[in-house]
Coordinates of C-alpha atoms in Angstrom, one line a residue:
Chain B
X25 CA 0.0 0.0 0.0
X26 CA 1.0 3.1 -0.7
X27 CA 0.6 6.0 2.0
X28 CA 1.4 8.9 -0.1
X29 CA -0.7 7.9 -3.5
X30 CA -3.5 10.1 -2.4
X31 CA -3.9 13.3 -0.6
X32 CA -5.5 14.4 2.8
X33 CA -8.5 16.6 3.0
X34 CA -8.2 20.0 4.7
X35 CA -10.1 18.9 7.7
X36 CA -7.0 16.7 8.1
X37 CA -4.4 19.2 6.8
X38 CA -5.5 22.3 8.0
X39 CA -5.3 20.8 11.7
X40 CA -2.0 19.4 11.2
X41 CA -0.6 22.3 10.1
X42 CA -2.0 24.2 13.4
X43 CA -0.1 21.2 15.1
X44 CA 3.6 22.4 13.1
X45 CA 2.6 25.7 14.5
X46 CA 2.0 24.4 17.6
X47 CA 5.1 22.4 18.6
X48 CA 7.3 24.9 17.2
X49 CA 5.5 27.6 19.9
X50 CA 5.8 25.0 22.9
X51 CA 9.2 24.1 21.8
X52 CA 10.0 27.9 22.5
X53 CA 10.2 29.1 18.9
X54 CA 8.1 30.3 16.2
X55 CA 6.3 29.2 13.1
X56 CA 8.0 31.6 10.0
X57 CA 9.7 30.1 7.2
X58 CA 10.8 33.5 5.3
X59 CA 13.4 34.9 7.7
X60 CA 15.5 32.2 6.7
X61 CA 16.2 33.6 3.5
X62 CA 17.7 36.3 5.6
X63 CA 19.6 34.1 8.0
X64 CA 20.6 32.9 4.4
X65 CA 22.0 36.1 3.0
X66 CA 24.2 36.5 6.3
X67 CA 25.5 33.3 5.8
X68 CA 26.6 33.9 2.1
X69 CA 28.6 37.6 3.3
X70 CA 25.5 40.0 2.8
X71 CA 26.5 41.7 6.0
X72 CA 29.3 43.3 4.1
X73 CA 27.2 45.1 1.6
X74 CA 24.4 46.0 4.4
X75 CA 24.1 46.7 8.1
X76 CA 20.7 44.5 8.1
X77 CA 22.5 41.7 7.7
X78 CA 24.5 41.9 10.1
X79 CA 23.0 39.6 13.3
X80 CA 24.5 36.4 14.6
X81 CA 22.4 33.9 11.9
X82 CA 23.2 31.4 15.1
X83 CA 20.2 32.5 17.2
X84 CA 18.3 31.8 13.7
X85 CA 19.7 28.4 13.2
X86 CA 16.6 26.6 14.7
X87 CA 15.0 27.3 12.2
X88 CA 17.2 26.7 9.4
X89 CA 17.0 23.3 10.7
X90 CA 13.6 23.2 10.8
X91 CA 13.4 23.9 7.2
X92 CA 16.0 21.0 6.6
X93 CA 13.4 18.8 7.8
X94 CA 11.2 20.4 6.0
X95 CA 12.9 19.5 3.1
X96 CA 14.0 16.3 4.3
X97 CA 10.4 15.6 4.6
X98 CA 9.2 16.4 1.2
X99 CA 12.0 14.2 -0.1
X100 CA 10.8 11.4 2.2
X101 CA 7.5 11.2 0.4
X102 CA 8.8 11.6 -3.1
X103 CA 11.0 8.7 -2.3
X104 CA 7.9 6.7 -1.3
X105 CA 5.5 7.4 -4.2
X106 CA 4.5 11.1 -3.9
X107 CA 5.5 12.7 -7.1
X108 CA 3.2 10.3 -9.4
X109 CA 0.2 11.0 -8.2
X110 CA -1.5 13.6 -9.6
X111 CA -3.2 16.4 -8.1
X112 CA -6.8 16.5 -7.8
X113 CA -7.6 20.1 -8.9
X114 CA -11.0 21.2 -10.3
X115 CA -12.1 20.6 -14.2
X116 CA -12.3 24.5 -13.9
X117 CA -8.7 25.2 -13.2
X118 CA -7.4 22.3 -15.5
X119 CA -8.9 24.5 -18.5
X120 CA -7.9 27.5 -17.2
X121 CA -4.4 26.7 -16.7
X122 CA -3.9 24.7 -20.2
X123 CA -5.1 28.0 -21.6
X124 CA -2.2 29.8 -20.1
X125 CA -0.1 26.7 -21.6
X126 CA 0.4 24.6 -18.3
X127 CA -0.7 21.2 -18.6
X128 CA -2.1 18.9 -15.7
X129 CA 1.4 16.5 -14.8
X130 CA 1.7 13.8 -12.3
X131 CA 3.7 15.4 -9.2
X132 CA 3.0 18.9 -7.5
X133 CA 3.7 21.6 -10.5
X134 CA 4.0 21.9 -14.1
X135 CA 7.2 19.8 -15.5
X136 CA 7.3 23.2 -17.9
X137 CA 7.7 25.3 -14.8
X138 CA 9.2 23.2 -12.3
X139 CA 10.9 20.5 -13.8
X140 CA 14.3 19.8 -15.5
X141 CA 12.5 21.2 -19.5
X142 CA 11.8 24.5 -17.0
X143 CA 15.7 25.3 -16.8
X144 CA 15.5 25.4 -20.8
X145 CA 11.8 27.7 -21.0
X146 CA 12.2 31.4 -20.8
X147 CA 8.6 31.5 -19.3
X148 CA 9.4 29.4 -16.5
X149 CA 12.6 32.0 -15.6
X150 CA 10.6 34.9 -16.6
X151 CA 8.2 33.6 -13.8
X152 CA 10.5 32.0 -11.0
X153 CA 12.8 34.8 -11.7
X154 CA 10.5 37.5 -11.3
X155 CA 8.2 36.0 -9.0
X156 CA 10.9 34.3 -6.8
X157 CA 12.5 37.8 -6.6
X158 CA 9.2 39.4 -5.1
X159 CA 8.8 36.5 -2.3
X160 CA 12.3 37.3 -1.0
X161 CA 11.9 41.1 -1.5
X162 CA 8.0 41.2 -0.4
X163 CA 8.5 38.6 2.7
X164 CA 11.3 40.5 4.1
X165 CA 9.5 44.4 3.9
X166 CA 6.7 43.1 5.7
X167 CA 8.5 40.4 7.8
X168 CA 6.9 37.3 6.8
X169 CA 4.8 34.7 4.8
X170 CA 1.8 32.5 4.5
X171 CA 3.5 31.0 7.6
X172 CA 4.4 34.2 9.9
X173 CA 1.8 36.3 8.9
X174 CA -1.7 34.2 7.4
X175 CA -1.4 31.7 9.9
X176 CA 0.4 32.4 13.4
X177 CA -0.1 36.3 12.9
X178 CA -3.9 36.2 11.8
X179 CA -4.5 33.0 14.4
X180 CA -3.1 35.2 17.1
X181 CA -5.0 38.7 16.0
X182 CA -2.5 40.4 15.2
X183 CA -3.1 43.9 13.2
X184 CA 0.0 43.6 11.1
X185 CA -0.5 40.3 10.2
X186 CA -4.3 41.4 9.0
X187 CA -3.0 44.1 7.1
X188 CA -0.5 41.7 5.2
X189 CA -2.5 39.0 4.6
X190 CA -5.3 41.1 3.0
X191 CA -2.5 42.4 0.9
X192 CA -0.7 39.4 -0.4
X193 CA -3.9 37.6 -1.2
X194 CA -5.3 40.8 -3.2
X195 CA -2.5 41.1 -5.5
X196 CA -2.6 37.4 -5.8
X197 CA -6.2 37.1 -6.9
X198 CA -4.9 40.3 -9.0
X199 CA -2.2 38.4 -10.6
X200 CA -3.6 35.0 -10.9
X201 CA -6.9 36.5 -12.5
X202 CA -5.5 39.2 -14.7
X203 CA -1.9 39.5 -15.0
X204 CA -1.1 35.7 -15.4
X205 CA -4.2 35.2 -18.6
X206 CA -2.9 38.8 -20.1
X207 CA 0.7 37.5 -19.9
X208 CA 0.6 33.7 -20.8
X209 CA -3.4 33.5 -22.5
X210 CA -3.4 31.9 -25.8
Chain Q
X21 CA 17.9 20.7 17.3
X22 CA 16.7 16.9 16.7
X23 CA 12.8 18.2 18.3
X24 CA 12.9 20.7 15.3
X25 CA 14.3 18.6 12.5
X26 CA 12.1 16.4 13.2
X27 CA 9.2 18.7 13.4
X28 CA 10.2 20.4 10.1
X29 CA 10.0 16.8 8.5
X30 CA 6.5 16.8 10.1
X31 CA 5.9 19.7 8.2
X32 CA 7.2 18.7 4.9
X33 CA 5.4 15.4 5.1
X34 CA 2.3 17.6 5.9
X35 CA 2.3 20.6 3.4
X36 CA 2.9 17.4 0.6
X37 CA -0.1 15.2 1.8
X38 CA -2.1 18.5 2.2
X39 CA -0.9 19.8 -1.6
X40 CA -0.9 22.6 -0.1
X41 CA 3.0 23.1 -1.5
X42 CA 1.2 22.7 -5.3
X43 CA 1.5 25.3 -7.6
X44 CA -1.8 23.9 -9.3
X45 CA -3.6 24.1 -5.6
X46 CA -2.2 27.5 -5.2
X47 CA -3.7 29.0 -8.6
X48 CA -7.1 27.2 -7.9
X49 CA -7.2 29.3 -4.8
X50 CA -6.4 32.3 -6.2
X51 CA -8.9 31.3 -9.2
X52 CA -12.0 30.3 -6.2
X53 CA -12.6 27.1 -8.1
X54 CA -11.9 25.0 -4.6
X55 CA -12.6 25.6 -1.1
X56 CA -9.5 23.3 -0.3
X57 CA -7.0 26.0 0.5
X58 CA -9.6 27.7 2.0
X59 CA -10.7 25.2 4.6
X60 CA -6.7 24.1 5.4
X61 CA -5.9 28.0 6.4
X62 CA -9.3 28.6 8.0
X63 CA -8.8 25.8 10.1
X64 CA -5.5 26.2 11.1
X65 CA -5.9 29.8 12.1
X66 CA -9.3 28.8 14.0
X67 CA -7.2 26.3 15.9
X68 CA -4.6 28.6 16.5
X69 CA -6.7 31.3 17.7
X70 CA -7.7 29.4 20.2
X71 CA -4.3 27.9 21.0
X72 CA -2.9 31.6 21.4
X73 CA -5.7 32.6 23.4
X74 CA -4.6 30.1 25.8
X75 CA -1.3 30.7 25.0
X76 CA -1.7 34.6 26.2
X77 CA -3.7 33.7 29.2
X78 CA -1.0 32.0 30.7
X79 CA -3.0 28.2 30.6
X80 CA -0.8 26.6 28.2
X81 CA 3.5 25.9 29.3
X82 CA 6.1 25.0 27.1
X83 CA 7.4 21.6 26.8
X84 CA 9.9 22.2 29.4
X85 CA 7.5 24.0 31.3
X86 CA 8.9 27.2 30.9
X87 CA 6.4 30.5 29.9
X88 CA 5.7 30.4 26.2
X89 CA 6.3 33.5 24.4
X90 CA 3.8 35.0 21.2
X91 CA 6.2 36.9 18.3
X92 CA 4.6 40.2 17.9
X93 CA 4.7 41.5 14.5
X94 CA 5.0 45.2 13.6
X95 CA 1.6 46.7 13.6
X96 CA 2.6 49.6 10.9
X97 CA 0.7 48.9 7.9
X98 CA 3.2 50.8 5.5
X99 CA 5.7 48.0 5.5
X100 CA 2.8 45.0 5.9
X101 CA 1.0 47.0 3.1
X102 CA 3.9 47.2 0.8
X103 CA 5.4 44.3 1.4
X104 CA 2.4 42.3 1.4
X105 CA 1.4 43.5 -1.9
X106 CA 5.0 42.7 -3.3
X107 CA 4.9 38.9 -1.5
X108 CA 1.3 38.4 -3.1
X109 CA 2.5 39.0 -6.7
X110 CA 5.5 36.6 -6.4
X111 CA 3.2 34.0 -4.5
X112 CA 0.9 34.1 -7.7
X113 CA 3.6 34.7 -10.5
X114 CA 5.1 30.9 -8.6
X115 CA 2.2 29.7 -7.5
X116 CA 5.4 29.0 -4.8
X117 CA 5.2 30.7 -0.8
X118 CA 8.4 29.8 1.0
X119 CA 7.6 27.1 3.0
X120 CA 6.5 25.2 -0.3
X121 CA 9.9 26.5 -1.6
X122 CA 12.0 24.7 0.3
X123 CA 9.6 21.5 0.3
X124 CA 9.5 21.6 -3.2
X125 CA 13.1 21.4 -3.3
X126 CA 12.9 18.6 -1.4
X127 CA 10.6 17.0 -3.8
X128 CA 13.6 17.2 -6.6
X129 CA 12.2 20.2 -8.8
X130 CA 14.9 22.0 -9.9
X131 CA 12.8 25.0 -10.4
X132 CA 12.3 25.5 -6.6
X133 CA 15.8 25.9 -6.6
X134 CA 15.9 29.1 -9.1
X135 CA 12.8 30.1 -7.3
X136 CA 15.3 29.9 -3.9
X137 CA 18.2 31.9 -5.4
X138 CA 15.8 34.6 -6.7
X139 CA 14.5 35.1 -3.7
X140 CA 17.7 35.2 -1.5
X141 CA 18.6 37.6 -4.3
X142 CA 15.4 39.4 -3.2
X143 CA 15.8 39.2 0.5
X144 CA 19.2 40.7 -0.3
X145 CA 17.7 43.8 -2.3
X146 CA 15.2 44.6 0.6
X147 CA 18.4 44.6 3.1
X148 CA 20.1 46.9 1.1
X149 CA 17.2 49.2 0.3
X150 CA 15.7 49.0 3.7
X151 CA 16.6 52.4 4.9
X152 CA 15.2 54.1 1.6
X153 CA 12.0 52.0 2.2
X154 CA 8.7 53.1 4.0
X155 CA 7.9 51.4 6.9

């Protein structure tokens, strides 16, 4: 049998993320995965270019090993059957995507846009390139992600963390809905 | 160190059996054509509402038994604003947050991986512009 051939519903998912968020707050720490791009950039010398960089990334380790397991634990599933099953998106979004050119691949993205054909595809650079550069740029201005801000921020009421969210997911509907067909629409 | 490793493969197993970390879940959000994003955010920040609730009251002790600590995010809505808006077009332009990022890289796609180095590369930009920046 294999575990990893199908999904879990959000009534599953959604609690077990609460439950990462959880044991990373009782273990004494936080749940946020952007800052470790920064921790990242001090590591790499970026404290010699600007001030901001420069904090001891070793208070910020934790979490760089948390985000090893992280990525420990996504290879774990791919090893055990993951990356063939195919994603169970609705009819709706199938069309909508293949008219941007994106076809519906086994695995967790596009093989255009993600896989090994993506490092050949100008679109797929244009994108990751471009969008990869705002997630860096955009997590660090307002000092966190999906993780930081739209879960533990907004679970914990936080007025910043409001303010973000609402913002990241209106440009994203934005971009998603108009940007993305005006760019990509055949 | 091994509690968090092993937390953060909890985590990766999770985001992957969630699809959460899917680029095609992420634009079907963005499109409304599925509640399933919708229901695994909403109940995770129900849950955690609660949990910090607790959490502020004092009811709920660390696994050591020591006081728990909340993070408190600046409340400024320039930077969360601004920021947010920038984060939002990247998110939809990858289909790709961070912790999906790394995941995914975990997963063997080498795009993640020029998704990561673009946004180091951005990370880096905001450090050096910070002071030029509102906040």
């Amino acid at each position: 049998m294999n575990l990893f051939a199908t999904g879990w519903p959000w009534y599953v998912s959604g609690p077990l993320i609460f439950a990462t968020m959880a044991m990373l707050v009782l273990l004494g720490r936080r749940f946020g995965v952007s800052s470790n791009l920064e921790s990242m950039c001090t590591i790499l010398g970026a404290g010699r270019v600007a001030p901001h960089f420069r904090v001891r990334w070793r208070d910020h380790a934790w979490n760089l090993v948390f985000i090893a397991g992280a990525m420990t634990g996504g290879l774990v599933t791919h090893v055990l059957g993951a990356a063939r099953r195919m994603v169970p998106i609705s009819s709706g979004t199938v069309t909508t995507l293949a008219s941007w050119g994106f076809s519906h691949d086994p695995g967790f993205a596009p093989a255009s846009l993600m896989g090994t054909a993506a490092l050949s595809s100008p679109v797929a650079w244009g994108l990751l390139g471009i969008g990869g550069f705002l997630v860096g740029f955009g997590t660090r201005w307002a000092r966190g992600c999906t993780s930081g801000h739209g879960v533990s921020g907004l679970a914990d009421l936080q007025r910043g963390s409001l303010i973000a969210t609402l913002s990241f997911f209106a440009s994203g509907v934005v971009v998603t809905n108009v940007v993305l067909p005006w760019l990509l629409g055949q | 160190m091994i509690a968090l490793y092993l937390v953060g493969i909890f985590f990766g197993i999770v985001l992957t059996q969630a699809e959460a970390l899917s680029w095609y879940r992420i634009q079907e959000m963005f499109l409304f054509q599925s509640f399933h994003m919708y229901g695994i955010l909403g109940s995770a920040v129900v849950l955690g509402a609660v949990f910090f609730r607790l959490v502020r009251a004092g009811k709920i002790r660390g696994f050591g038994g020591q006081p728990l600590a909340i993070e408190e995010k600046d409340p400024s809505w320039r930077r969360n604003l601004f920021g947010g808006l920038a984060f939002g077009i990247g998110w939809a332009l990858t289909g790709t947050c961070p912790g999906p990022m790394f995941i995914l890289i975990g997963h063997l796609y080498p795009g993640a991986v020029v998704m990561l180095v673009f946004a180091l590369l951005g990370a880096f930009t905001y450090g050096v512009l910070k002071p030029r920046l509102p906040h």
